[in-house]
CSV table of C-alpha atoms and ligand atoms in Angstrom, one decimal:
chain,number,residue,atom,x,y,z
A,1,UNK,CA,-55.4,-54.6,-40.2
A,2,UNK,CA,-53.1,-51.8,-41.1
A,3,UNK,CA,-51.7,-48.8,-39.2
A,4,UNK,CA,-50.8,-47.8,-35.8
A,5,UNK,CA,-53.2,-50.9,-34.1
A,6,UNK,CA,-51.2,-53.5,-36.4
A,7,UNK,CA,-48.0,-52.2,-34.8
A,8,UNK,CA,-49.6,-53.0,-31.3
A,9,UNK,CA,-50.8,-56.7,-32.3
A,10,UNK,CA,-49.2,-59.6,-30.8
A,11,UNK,CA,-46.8,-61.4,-33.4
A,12,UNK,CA,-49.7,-64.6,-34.1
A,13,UNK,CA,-52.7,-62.2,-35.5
A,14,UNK,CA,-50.2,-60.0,-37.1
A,15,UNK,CA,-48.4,-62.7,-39.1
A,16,UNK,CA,-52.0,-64.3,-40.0
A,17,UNK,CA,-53.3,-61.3,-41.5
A,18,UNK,CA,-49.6,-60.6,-43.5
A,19,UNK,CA,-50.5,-64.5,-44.9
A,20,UNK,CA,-53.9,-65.2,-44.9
A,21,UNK,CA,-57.3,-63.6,-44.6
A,22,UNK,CA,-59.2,-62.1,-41.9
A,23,UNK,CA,-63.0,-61.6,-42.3
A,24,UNK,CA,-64.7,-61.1,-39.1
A,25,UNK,CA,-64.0,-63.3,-36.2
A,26,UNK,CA,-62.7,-65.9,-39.1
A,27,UNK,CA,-59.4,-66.9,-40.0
A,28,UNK,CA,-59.8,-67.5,-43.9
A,29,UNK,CA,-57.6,-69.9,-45.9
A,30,UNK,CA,-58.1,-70.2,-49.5
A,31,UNK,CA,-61.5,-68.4,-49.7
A,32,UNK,CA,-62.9,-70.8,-46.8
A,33,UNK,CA,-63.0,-69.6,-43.1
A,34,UNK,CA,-61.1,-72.5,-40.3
A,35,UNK,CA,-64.1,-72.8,-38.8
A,36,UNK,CA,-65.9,-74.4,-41.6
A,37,UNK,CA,-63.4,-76.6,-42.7
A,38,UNK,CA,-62.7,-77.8,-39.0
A,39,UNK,CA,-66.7,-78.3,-38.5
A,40,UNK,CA,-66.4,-81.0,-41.1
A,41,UNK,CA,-63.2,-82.1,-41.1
A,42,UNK,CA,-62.7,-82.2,-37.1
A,43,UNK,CA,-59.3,-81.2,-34.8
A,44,UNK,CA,-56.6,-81.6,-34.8
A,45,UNK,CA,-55.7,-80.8,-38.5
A,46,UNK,CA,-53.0,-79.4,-40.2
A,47,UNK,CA,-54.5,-76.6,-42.8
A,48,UNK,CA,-52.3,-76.5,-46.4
A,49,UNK,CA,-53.3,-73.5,-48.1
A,50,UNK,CA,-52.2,-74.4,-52.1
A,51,UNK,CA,-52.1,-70.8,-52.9
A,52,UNK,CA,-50.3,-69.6,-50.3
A,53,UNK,CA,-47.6,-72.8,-51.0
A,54,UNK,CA,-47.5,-71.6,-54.3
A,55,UNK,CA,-47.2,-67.4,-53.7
A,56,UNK,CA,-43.7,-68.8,-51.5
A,57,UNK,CA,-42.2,-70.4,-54.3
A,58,UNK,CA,-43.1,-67.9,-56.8
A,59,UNK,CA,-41.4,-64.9,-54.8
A,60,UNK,CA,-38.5,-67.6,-54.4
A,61,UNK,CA,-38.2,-68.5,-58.2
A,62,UNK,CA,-39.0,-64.3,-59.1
A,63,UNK,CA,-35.7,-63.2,-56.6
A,64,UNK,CA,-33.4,-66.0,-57.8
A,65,UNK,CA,-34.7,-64.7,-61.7
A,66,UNK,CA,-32.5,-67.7,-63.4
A,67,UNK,CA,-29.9,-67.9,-60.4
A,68,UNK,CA,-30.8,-70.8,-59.5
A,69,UNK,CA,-32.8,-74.0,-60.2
A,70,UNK,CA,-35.5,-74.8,-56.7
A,71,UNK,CA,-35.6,-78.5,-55.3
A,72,UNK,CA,-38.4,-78.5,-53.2
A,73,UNK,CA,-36.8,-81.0,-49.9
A,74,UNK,CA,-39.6,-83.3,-49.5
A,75,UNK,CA,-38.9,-83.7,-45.9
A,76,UNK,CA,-40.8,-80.3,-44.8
A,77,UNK,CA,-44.0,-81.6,-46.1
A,78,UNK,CA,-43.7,-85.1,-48.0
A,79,UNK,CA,-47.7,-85.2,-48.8
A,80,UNK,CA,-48.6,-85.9,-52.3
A,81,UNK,CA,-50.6,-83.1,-52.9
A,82,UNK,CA,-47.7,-80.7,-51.5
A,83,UNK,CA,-45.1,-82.5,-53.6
A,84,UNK,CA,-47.4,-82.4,-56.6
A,85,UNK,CA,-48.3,-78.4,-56.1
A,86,UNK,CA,-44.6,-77.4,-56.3
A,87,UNK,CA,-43.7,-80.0,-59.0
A,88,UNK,CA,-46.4,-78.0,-60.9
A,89,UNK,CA,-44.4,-75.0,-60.1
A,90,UNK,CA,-41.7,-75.9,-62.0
A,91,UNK,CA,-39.6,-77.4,-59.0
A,92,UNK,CA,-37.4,-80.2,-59.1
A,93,UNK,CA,-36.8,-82.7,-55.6
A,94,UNK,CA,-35.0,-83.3,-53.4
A,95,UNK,CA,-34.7,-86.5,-51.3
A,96,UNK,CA,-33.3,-88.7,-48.3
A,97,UNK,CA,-35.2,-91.8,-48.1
A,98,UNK,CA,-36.5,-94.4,-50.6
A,99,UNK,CA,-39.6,-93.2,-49.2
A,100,UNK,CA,-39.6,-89.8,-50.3
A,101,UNK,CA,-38.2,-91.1,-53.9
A,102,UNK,CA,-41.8,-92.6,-54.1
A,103,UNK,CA,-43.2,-89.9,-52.6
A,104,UNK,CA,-41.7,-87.5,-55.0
A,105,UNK,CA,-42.1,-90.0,-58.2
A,106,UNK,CA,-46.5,-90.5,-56.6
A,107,UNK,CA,-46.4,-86.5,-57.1
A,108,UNK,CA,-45.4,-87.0,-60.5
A,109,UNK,CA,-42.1,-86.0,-60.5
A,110,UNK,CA,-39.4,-86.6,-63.1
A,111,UNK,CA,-36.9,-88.9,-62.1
A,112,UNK,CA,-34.3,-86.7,-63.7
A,113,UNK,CA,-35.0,-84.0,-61.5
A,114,UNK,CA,-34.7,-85.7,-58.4
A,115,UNK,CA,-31.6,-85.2,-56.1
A,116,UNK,CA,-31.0,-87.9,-53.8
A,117,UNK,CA,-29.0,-86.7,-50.4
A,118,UNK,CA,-28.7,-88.3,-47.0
A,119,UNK,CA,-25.6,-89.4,-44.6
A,120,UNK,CA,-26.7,-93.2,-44.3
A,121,UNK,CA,-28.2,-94.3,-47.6
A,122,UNK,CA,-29.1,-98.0,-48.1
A,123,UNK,CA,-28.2,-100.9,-50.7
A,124,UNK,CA,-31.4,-101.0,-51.7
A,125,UNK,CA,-32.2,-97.3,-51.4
A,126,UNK,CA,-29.5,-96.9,-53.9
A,127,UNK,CA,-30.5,-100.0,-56.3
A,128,UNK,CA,-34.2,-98.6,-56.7
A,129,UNK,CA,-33.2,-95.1,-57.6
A,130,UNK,CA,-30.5,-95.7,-60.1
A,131,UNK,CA,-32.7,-99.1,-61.7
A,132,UNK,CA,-36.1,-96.5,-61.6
A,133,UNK,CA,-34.1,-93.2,-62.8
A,134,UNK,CA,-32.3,-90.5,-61.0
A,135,UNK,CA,-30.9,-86.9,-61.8
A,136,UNK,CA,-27.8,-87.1,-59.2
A,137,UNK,CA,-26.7,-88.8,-56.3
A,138,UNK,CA,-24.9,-86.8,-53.8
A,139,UNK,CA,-22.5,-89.3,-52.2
A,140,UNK,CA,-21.5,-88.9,-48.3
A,141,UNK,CA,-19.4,-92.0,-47.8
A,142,UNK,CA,-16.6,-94.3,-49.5
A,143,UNK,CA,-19.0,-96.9,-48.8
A,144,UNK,CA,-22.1,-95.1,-51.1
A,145,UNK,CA,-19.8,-94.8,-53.8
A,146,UNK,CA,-18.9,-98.2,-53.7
A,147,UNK,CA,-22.1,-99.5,-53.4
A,148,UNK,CA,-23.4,-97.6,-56.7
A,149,UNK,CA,-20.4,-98.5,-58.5
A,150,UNK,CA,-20.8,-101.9,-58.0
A,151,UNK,CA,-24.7,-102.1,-58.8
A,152,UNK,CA,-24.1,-99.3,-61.7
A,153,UNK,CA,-21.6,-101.7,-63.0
A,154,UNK,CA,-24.0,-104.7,-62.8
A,155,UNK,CA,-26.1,-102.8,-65.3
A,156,UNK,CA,-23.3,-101.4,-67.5
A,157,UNK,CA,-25.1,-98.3,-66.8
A,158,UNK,CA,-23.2,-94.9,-65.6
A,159,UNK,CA,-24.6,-93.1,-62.6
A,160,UNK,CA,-24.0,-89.0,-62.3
A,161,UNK,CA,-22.9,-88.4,-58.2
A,162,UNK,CA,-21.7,-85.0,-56.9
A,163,UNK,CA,-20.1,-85.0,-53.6
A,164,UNK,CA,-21.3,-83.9,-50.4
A,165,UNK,CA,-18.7,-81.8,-48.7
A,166,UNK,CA,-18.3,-80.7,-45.5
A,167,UNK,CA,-16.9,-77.8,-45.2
A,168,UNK,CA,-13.8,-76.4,-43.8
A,169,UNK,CA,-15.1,-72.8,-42.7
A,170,UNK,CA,-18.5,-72.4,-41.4
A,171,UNK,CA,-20.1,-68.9,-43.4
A,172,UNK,CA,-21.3,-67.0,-40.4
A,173,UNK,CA,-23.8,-64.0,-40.5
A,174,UNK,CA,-20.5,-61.4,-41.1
A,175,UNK,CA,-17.4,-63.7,-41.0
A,176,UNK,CA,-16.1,-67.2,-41.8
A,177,UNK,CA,-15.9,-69.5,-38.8
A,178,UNK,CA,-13.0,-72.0,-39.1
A,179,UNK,CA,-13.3,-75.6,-37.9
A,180,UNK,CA,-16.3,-76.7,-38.8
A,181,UNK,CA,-18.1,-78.5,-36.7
A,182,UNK,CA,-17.9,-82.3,-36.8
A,183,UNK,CA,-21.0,-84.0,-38.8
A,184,UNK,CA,-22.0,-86.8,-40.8
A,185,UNK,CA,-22.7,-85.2,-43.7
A,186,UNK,CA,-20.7,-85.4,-46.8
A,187,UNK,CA,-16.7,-85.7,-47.1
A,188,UNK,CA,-14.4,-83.5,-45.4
A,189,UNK,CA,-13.8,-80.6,-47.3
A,190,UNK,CA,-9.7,-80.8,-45.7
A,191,UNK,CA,-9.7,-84.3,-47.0
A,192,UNK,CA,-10.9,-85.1,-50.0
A,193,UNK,CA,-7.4,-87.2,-51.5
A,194,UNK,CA,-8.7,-91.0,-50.8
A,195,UNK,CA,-12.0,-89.7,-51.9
A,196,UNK,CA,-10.9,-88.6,-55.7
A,197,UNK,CA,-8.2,-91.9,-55.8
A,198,UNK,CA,-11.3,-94.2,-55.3
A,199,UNK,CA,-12.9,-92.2,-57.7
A,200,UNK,CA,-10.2,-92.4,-60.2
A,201,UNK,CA,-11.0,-96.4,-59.9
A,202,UNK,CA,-15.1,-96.0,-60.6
A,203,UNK,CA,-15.6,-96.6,-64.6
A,204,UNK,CA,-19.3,-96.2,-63.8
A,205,UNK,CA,-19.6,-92.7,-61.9
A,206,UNK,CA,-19.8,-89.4,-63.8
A,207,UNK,CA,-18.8,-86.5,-60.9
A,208,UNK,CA,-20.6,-83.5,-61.9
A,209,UNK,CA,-21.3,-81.2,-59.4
A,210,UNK,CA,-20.5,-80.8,-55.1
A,211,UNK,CA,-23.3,-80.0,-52.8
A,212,UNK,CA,-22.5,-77.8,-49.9
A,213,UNK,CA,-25.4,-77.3,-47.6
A,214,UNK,CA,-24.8,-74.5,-44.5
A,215,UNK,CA,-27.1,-74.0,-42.1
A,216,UNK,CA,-30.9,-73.9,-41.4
A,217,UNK,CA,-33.9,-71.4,-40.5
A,218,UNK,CA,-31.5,-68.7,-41.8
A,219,UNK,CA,-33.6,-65.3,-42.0
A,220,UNK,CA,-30.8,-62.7,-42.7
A,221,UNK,CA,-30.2,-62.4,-46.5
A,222,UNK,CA,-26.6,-61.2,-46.0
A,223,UNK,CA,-26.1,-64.5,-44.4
A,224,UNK,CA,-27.4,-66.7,-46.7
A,225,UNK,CA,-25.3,-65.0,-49.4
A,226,UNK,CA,-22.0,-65.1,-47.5
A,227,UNK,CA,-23.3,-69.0,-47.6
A,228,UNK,CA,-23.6,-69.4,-51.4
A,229,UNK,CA,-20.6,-67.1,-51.8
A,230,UNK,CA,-18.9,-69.7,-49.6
A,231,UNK,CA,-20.4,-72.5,-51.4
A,232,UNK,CA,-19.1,-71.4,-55.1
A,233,UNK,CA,-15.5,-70.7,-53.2
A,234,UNK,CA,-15.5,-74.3,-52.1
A,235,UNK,CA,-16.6,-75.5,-55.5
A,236,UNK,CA,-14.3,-73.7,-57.2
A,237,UNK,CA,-11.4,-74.9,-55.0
A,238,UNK,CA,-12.4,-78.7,-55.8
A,239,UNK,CA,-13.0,-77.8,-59.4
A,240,UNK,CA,-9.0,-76.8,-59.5
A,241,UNK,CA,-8.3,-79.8,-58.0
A,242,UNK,CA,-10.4,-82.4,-59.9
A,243,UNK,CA,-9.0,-79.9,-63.2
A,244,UNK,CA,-12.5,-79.9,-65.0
A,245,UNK,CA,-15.3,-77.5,-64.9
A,246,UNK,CA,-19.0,-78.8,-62.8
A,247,UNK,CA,-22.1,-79.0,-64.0
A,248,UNK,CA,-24.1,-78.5,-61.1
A,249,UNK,CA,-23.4,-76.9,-57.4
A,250,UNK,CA,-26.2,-77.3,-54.9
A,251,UNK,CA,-26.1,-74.5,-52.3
A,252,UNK,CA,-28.4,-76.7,-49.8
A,253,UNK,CA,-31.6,-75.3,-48.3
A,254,UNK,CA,-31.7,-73.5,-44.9
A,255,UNK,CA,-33.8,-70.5,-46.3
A,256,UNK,CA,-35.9,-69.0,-43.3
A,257,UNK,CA,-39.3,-68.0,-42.3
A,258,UNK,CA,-40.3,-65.8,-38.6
A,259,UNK,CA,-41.6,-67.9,-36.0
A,260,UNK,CA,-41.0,-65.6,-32.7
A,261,UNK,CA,-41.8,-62.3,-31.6
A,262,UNK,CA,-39.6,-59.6,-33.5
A,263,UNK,CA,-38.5,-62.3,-36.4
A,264,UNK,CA,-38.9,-60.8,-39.7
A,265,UNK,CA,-39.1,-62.6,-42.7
A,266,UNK,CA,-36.1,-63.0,-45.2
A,267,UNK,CA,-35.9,-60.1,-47.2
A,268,UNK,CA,-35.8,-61.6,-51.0
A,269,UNK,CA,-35.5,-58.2,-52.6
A,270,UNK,CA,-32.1,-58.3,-50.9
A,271,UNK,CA,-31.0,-61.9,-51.6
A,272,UNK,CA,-32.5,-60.8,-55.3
A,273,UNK,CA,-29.8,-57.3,-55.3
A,274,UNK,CA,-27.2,-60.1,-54.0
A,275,UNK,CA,-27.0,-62.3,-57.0
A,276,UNK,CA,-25.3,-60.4,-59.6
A,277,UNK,CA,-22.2,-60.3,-57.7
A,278,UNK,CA,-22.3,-64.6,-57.2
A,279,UNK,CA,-23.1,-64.5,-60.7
A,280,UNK,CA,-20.2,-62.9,-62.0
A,281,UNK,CA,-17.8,-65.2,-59.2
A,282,UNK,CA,-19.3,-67.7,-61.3
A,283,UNK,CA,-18.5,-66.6,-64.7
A,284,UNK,CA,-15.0,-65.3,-63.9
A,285,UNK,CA,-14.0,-69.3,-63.2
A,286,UNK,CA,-14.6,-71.6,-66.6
A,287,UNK,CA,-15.2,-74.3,-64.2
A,288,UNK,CA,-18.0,-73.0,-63.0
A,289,UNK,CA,-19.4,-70.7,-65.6
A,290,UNK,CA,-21.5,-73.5,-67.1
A,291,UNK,CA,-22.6,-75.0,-63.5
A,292,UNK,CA,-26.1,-75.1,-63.0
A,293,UNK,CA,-27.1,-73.6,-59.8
A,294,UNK,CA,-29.0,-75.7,-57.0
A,295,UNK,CA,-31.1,-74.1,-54.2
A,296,UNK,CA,-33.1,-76.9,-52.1
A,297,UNK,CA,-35.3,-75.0,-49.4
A,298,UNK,CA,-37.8,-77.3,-47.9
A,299,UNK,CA,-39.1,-75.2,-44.9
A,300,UNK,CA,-39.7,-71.8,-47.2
A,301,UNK,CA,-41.5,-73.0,-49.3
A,302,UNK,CA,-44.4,-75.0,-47.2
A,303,UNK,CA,-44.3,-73.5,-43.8
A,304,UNK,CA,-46.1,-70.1,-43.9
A,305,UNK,CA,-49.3,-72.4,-45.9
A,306,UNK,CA,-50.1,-74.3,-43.0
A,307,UNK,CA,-51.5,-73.8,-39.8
A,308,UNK,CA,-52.0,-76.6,-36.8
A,309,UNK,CA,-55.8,-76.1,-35.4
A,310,UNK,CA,-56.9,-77.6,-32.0
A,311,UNK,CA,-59.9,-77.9,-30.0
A,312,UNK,CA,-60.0,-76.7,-26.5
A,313,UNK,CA,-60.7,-79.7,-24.7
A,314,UNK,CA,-60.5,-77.8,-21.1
A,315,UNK,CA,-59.8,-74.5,-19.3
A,316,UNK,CA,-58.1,-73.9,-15.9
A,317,UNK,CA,-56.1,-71.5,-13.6
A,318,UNK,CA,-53.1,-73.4,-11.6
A,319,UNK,CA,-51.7,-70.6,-8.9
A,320,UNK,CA,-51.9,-67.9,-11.3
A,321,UNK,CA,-51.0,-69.1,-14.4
A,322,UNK,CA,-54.1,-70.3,-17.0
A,323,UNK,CA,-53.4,-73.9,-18.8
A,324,UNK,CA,-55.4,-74.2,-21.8
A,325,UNK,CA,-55.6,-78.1,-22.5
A,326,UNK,CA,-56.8,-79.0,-26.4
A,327,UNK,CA,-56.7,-81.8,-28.5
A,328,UNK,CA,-53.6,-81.4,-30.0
A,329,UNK,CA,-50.1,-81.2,-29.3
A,330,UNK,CA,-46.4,-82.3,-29.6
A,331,UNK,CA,-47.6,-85.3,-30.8
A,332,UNK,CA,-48.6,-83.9,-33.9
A,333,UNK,CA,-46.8,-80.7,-33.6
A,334,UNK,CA,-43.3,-81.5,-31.9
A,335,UNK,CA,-41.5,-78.0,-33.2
A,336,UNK,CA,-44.0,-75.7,-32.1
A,337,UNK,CA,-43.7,-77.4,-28.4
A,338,UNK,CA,-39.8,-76.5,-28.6
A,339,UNK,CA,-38.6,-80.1,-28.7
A,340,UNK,CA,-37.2,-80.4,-32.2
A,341,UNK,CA,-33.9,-79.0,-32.0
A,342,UNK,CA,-34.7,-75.5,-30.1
A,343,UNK,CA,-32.2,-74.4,-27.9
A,344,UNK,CA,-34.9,-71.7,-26.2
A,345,UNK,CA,-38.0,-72.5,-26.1
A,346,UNK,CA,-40.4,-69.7,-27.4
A,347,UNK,CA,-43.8,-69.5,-29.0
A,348,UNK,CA,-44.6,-70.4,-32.6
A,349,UNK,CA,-47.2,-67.6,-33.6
A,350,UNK,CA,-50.8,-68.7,-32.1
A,351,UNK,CA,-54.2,-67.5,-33.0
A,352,UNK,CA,-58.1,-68.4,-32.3
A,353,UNK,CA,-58.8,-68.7,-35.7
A,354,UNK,CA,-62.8,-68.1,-35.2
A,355,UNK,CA,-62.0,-64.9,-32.8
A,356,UNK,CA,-59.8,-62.9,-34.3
A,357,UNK,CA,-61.7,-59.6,-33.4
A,358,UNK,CA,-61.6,-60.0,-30.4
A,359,UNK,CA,-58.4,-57.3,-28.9
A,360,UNK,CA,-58.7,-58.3,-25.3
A,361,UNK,CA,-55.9,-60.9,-24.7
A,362,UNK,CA,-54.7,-62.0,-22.0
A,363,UNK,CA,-51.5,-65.0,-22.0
A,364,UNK,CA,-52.3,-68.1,-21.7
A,365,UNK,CA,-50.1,-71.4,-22.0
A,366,UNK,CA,-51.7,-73.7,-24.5
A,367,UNK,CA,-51.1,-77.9,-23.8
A,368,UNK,CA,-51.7,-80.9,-24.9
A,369,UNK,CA,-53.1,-84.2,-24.3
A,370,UNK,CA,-49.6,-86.2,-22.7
A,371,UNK,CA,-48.9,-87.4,-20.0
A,372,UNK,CA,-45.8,-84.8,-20.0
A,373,UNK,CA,-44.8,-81.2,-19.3
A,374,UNK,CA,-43.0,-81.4,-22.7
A,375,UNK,CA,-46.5,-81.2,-24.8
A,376,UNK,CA,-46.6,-77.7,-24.4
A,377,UNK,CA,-47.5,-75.6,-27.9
A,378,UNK,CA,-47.6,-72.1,-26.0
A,379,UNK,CA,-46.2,-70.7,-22.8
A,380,UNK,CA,-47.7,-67.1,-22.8
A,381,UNK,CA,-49.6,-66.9,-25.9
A,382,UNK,CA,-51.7,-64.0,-25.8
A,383,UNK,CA,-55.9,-65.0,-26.8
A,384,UNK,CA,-58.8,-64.1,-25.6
A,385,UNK,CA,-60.3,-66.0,-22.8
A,386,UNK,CA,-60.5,-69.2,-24.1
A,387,UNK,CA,-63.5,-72.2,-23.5
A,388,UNK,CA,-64.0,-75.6,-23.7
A,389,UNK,CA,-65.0,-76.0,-27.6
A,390,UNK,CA,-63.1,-73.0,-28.8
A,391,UNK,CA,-59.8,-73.4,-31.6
A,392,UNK,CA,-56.3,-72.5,-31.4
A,393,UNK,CA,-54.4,-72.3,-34.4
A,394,UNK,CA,-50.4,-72.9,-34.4
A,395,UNK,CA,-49.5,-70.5,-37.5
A,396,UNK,CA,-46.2,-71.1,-39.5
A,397,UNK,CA,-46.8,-74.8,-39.4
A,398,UNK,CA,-47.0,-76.2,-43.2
A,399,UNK,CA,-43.2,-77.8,-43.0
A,400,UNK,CA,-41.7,-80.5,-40.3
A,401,UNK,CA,-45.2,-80.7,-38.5
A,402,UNK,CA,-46.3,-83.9,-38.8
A,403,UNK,CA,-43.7,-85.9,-39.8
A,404,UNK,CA,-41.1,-84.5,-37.6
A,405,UNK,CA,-43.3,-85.5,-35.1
A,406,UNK,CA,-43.4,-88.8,-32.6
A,407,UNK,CA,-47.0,-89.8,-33.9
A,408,UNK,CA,-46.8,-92.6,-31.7
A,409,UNK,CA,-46.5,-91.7,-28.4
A,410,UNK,CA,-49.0,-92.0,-25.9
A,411,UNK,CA,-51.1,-93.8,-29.0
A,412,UNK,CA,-53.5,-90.3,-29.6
A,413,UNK,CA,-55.2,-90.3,-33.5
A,414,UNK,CA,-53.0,-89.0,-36.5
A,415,UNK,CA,-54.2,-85.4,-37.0
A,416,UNK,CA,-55.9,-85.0,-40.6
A,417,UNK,CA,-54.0,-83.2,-43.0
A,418,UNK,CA,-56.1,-80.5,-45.1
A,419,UNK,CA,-55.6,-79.3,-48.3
A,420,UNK,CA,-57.5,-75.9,-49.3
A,421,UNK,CA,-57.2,-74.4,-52.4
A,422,UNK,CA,-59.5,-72.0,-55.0
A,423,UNK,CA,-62.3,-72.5,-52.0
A,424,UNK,CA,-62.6,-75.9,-51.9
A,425,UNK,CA,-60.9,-78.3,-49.5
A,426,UNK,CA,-60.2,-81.9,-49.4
A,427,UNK,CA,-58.6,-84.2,-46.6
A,428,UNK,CA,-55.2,-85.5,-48.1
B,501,LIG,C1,-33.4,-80.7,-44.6
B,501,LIG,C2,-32.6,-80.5,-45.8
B,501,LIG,C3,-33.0,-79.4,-46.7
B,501,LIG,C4,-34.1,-78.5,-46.4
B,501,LIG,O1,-33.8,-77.6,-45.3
B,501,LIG,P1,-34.8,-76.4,-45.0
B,501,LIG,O2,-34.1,-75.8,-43.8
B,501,LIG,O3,-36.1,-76.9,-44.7
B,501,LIG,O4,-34.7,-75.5,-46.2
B,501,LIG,C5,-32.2,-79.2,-47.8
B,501,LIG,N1,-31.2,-80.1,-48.1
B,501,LIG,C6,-30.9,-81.1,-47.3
B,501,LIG,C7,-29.7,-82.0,-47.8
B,501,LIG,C8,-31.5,-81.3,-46.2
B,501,LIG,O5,-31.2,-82.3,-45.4
């Protein structure tokens, strides 16, 4: 749809048709309509369109032109197949758990391109990856560097770390905020002394980069420049001090995609127009003119490929206010309900995926199956009078669905996860 009636859709069909295809009634993914794939595959099930996974991280890798090197962050979307599509790409990884090292390594990554992250890494986390093959390790605690000292030393084998820091000054959308808030992740950027003493005592370790990772679901590119411009400050300030150039600096993820009303996405022509000016920070310090450049976006580049689709299980009107029960909920979907780290609670873009001619709307609130008021996936969605046996799809859903989710509770099936790609699908 284009034109002045585009301007007038609510933000769920409007953000389909700017991602996927609309033929009809049908919401189409990868050259086959939800409808069909649902009718063999059943609800609820989370929709991975390949191509769509694979247009993100192409605009990604076309605006950074050489910046930067991409680590897809498993955590978004840890499926093989996901994994494996941007590994194809050209993406490297980026890890937190033994589990995603797998993962990653299933998907047939190269050990050497993996980045291993994470505040509380185990013994034996850290024994697999460096025995199996590892690109860096980016160390959070005297403890972790320790630890892969002493197995690294067990082996005779040297182990590359770059250090997580925490910053000082927290890049803010205009300014610099000072006094960073207190977190578990990485070393304090204010006091890093005991940190390069115990250092100075580790024969195994090669330091060779820092790892400086701002903020999340950031949608203004001015903002997430000021971040990496921050970022190369920092490692340029630890460069002086350690009086050596880095080989690597990762800039973290946090790269962001519209969920509510009046979001926009994140304008890559203008992160593109940005870079020149970080690249020539970066060649005007030797100790950073050779760094290789690490972006690590995890939510980017899967969200906008998937959607969540439910059934309607039930329809009613409670003192004025229509509840649309379906099969699905936070269960499967804990973001879209508002219960993973929102602070307001506001609706994920929401469609019916086999009625999307239909332009009379009315709001609705969309629910799930628990036994609690939190498993709500819409409060005032606006569809068209739902029934029993009709879908709802929860757009924007392709990273932290599932396995942000508590899966668990209240012991409903595991939603099947989809993936569609060149018109043919496949449960995965
Ligand atoms: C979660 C995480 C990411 C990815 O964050 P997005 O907001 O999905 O881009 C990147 N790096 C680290 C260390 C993370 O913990």
């Amino acid at each position: 749809m284009s034109g002045p009636e585009s301007a007038k859709l609510p933000h769920g069909p409007d953000i389909a048709g700017s991602i996927f295809t609309v033929d009809g009634p049908d919401l189409v993914l990868g050259g086959v309509s939800v409808r069909s794939i649902v009718a063999e595959v059943g609800t609820p099930a989370f929709l991975y369109d390949g191509a769509v996974m694979r247009r993100s991280y192409r605009a990604l890798a076309g605006a950074l032109g050489g910046f930067a090197d991409i680590h897809y962050s498993v955590k978004a979307n840890p499926a093989r197949q996901v994994i494996a599509l941007f590994v194809s790409e050209g993406a490297g990884i980026e890890i937190a758990s033994i589990g995603e090292y797998r993962a990653a390594l299933g998907a047939g990554a190269l050990p050497e391109r993996i980045l291993f992250a994470g505040p509380g890494k185990r013994r034996n986390e850290l024994q697999e990856v460096i025995a199996t093959g590892i690109g860096e390790i980016h160390v959070e605690s005297h403890e972790e560097i320790e630890r892969i000292e002493a197995f690294a030393a067990s082996l005779a084998w040297r182990v590359k770390i770059s250090l997580r820091i925490n910053p000082m000054a927290e890049a803010q959308a205009g300014a610099m905020r000072m006094g960073g808030k207190p977190t578990a992740f990485g070393f304090c950027e204010e006091d890093l002394e005991p940190v390069f003493t115990q250092l100075s005592q580790c024969h195994q370790l090669d330091l060779v980069g820092v790892h400086i990772y701002g903020g999340t679901q950031i949608l203004d590119a001015a903002a997430l420049l000021n971040q990496w411009r921050h970022g190369i400050r920092i490692a340029g300030d630890i460069a002086t001090r350690l009086g050596r150039p880095l080989d690597s600096i990762d800039l973290g993820g946090g790269l962001g995609i519209p969920y509510y009303a009046g979001e926009t996405p994140l304008d890559l022509a203008a992160v593109k127009a940005g870079l020149p000016e970080l690249s020539s920070l970066l060649k005007s310090d030797p100790n950073l003119s050779r760094a290789r450049i690490v972006v690590e976006p995890g939510r980017f580049l899967a969200g906008p490929g998937g959607i969540y689709v439910a059934e309607v299980n039930s329809v009613k009107a409670v003192r004025g206010t229509s509840f649309v029960v379906t099969d699905g909920g936070m269960h499967h979907h804990l973001a879209a309900s508002g219960n993973l780290g929102q602070i307001i609670k506001r609706d994920f873009p929401i469609v019916a995926p086999a009625r999307m001619d239909e332009t009379d709307l009315h709001p609705m609130t969309i629910v799930g199956p628990l036994c609690t008021p939190l498993d709500t996936l819409a409060r005032s969605a606006q569809l068209p009078g739902l029934k029993a046996g009709d879908l709802v799809a929860v757009l924007q859903s392709g990273a932290y669905g599932p396995t942000a989710s508590p899966g668990n509770f209240l012991s409903h099936p595991a939603a099947v996860e989809v993936l569609v790609e060149g018109g043919k699908f496949a449960v995965i």
